[in-house]
GROMACS .gro file of C-alpha atoms in nm:
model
  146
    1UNK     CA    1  -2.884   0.177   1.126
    2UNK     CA    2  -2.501   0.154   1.275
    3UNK     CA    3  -2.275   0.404   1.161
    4UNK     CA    4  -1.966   0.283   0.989
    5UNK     CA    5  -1.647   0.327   1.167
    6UNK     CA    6  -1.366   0.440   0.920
    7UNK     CA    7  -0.993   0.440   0.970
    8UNK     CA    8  -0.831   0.749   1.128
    9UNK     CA    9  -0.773   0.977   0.798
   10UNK     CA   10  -0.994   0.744   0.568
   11UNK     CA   11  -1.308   0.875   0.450
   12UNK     CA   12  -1.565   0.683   0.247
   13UNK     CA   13  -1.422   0.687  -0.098
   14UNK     CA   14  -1.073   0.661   0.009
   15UNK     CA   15  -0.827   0.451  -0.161
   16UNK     CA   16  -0.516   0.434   0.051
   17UNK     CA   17  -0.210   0.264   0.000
   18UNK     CA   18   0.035   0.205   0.313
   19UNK     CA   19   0.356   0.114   0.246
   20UNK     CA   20   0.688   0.087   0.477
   21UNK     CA   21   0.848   0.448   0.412
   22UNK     CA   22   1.203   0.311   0.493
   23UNK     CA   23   1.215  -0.006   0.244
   24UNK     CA   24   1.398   0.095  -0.066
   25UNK     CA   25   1.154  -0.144  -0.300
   26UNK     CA   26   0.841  -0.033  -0.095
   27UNK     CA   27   0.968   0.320  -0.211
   28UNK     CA   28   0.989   0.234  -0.552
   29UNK     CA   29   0.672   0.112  -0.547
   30UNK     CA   30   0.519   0.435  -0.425
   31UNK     CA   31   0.679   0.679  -0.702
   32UNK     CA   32   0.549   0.439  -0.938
   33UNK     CA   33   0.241   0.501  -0.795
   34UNK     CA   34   0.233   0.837  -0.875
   35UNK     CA   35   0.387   0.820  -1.196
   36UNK     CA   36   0.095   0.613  -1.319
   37UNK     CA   37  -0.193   0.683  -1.113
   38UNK     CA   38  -0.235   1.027  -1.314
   39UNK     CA   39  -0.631   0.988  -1.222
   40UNK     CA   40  -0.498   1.060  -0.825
   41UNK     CA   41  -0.713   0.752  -0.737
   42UNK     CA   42  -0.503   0.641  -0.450
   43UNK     CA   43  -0.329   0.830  -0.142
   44UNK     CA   44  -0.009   0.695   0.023
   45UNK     CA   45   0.114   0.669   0.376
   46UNK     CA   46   0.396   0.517   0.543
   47UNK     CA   47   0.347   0.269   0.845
   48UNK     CA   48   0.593   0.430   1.036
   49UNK     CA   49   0.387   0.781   1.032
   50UNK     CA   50   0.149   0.877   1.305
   51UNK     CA   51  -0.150   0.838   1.036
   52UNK     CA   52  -0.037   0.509   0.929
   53UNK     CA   53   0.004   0.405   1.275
   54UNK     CA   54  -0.326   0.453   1.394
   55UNK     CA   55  -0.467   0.280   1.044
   56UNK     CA   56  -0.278   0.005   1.151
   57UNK     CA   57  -0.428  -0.033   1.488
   58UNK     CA   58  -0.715  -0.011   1.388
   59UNK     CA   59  -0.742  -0.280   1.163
   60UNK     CA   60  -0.482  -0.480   1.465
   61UNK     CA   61  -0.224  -0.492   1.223
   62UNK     CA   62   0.153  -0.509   1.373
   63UNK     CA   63   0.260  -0.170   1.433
   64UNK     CA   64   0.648  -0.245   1.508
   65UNK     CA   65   0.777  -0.474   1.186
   66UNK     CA   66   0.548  -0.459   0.834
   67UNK     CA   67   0.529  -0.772   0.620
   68UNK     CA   68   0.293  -0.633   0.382
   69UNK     CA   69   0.161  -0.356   0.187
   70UNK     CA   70  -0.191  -0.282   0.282
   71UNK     CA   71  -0.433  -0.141   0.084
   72UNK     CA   72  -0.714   0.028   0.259
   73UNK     CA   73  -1.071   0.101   0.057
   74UNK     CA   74  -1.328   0.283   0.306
   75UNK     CA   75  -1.395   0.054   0.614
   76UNK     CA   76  -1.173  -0.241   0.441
   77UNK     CA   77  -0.836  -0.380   0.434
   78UNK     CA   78  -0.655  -0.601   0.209
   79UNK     CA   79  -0.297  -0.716   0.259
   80UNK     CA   80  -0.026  -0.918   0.033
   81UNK     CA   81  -0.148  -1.020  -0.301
   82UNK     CA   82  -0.498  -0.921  -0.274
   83UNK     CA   83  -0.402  -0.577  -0.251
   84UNK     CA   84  -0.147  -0.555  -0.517
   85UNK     CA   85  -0.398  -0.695  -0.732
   86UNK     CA   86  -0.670  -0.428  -0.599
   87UNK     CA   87  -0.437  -0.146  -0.690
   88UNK     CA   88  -0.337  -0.261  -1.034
   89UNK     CA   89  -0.690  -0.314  -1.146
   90UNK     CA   90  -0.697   0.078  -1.119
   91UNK     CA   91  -0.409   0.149  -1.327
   92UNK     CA   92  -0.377   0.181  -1.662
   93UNK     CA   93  -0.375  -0.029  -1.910
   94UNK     CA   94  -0.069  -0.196  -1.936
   95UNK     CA   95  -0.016  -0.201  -1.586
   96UNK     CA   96  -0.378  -0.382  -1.477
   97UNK     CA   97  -0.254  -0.637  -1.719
   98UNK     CA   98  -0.076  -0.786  -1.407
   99UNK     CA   99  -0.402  -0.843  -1.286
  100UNK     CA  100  -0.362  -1.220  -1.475
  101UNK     CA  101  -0.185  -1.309  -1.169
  102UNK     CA  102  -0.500  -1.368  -0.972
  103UNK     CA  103  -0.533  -1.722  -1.194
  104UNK     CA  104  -0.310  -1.839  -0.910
  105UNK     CA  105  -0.479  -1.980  -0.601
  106UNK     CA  106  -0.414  -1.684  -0.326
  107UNK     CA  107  -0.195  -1.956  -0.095
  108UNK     CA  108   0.029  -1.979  -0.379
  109UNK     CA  109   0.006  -1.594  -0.438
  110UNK     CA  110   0.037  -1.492  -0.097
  111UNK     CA  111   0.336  -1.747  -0.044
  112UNK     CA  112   0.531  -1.573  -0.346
  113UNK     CA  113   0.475  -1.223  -0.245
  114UNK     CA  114   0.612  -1.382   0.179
  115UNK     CA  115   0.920  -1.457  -0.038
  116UNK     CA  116   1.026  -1.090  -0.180
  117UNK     CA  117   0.834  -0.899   0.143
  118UNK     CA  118   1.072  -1.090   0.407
  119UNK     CA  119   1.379  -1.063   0.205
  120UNK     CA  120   1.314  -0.719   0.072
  121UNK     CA  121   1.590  -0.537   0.335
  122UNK     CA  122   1.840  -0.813   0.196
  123UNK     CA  123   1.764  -0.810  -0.220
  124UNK     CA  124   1.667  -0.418  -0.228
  125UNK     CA  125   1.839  -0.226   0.084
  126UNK     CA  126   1.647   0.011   0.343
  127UNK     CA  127   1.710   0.370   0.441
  128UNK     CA  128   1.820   0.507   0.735
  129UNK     CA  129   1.491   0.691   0.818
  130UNK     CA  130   1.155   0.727   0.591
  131UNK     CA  131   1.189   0.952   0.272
  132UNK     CA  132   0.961   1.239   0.289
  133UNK     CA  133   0.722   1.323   0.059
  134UNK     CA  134   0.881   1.599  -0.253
  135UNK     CA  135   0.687   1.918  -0.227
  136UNK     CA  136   0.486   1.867  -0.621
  137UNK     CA  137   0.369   1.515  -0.437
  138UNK     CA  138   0.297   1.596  -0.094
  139UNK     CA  139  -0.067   1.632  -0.148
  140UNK     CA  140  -0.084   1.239  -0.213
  141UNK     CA  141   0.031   1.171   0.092
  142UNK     CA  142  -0.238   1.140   0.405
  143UNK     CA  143  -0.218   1.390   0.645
  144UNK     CA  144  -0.387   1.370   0.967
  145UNK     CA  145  -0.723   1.542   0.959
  146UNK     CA  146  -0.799   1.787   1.260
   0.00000   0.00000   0.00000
């Protein structure tokens, strides 16, 4: 029996959501996260941080520019469309509503969500530097374990 080789700072029945900390939309998308994920289901963690670093390179994702949220789920990954539409089948109802999207072959899915993640700087704006985690929402953030 081989032993199953997690991400640094994923365990087993992790549900991790990694996101680039310094886009304003990717931002957006991560305190609406935690407004509506009241079950805690997922954790968050910028690609820029040391954590979401070494996720990335270990699935041999870019580590220097970030087209895509990434979703990772134990030992897997999923990236553009097919993660946005793993996270919002865990969200409440009316969000996993959007869920109806996956009717649309991924190509064409996947092509759509190209469109708003290489023009997000452009149509949303970026920040300087990657907004920390507020102190009543730290603990939803992953933090490297030692």
């Amino acid at each position: 029996m081989t032993k199953v080789k997690y991400p640094p700072n994923v365990g087993e029945n992790d549900s991790v959501i990694l996101f680039d900390g310094i886009c304003k939309l990717c931002n957006v998308w991560t305190q609406f996260i935690i407004r509506v994920d009241t079950q805690q289901h997922f954790k968050l963690c910028s690609v820029q941080s040391p954590e979401g670093q070494s996720i990335l390179n270990h699935f041999k994702m870019p580590t220097e520019h970030f087209d895509t949220m990434l979703l990772v789920e134990g030992e897997q990954c999923f990236d553009k469309s097919d993660a946005f539409l793993n996270v919002v089948t865990k969200l409440s109802y009316p969000w996993r509503l959007f869920y109806v999207v996956k009717i649309l072959p991924q190509g064409i899915r996947n092509w759509l969500y190209d469109r708003i993640a290489r023009n997000r700087y452009h149509l949303f704006g970026q920040y300087d530097t990657c907004i920390l985690p507020s102190k009543e929402n730290e603990n939803r953030f992953i933090k490297s374990k030692k």
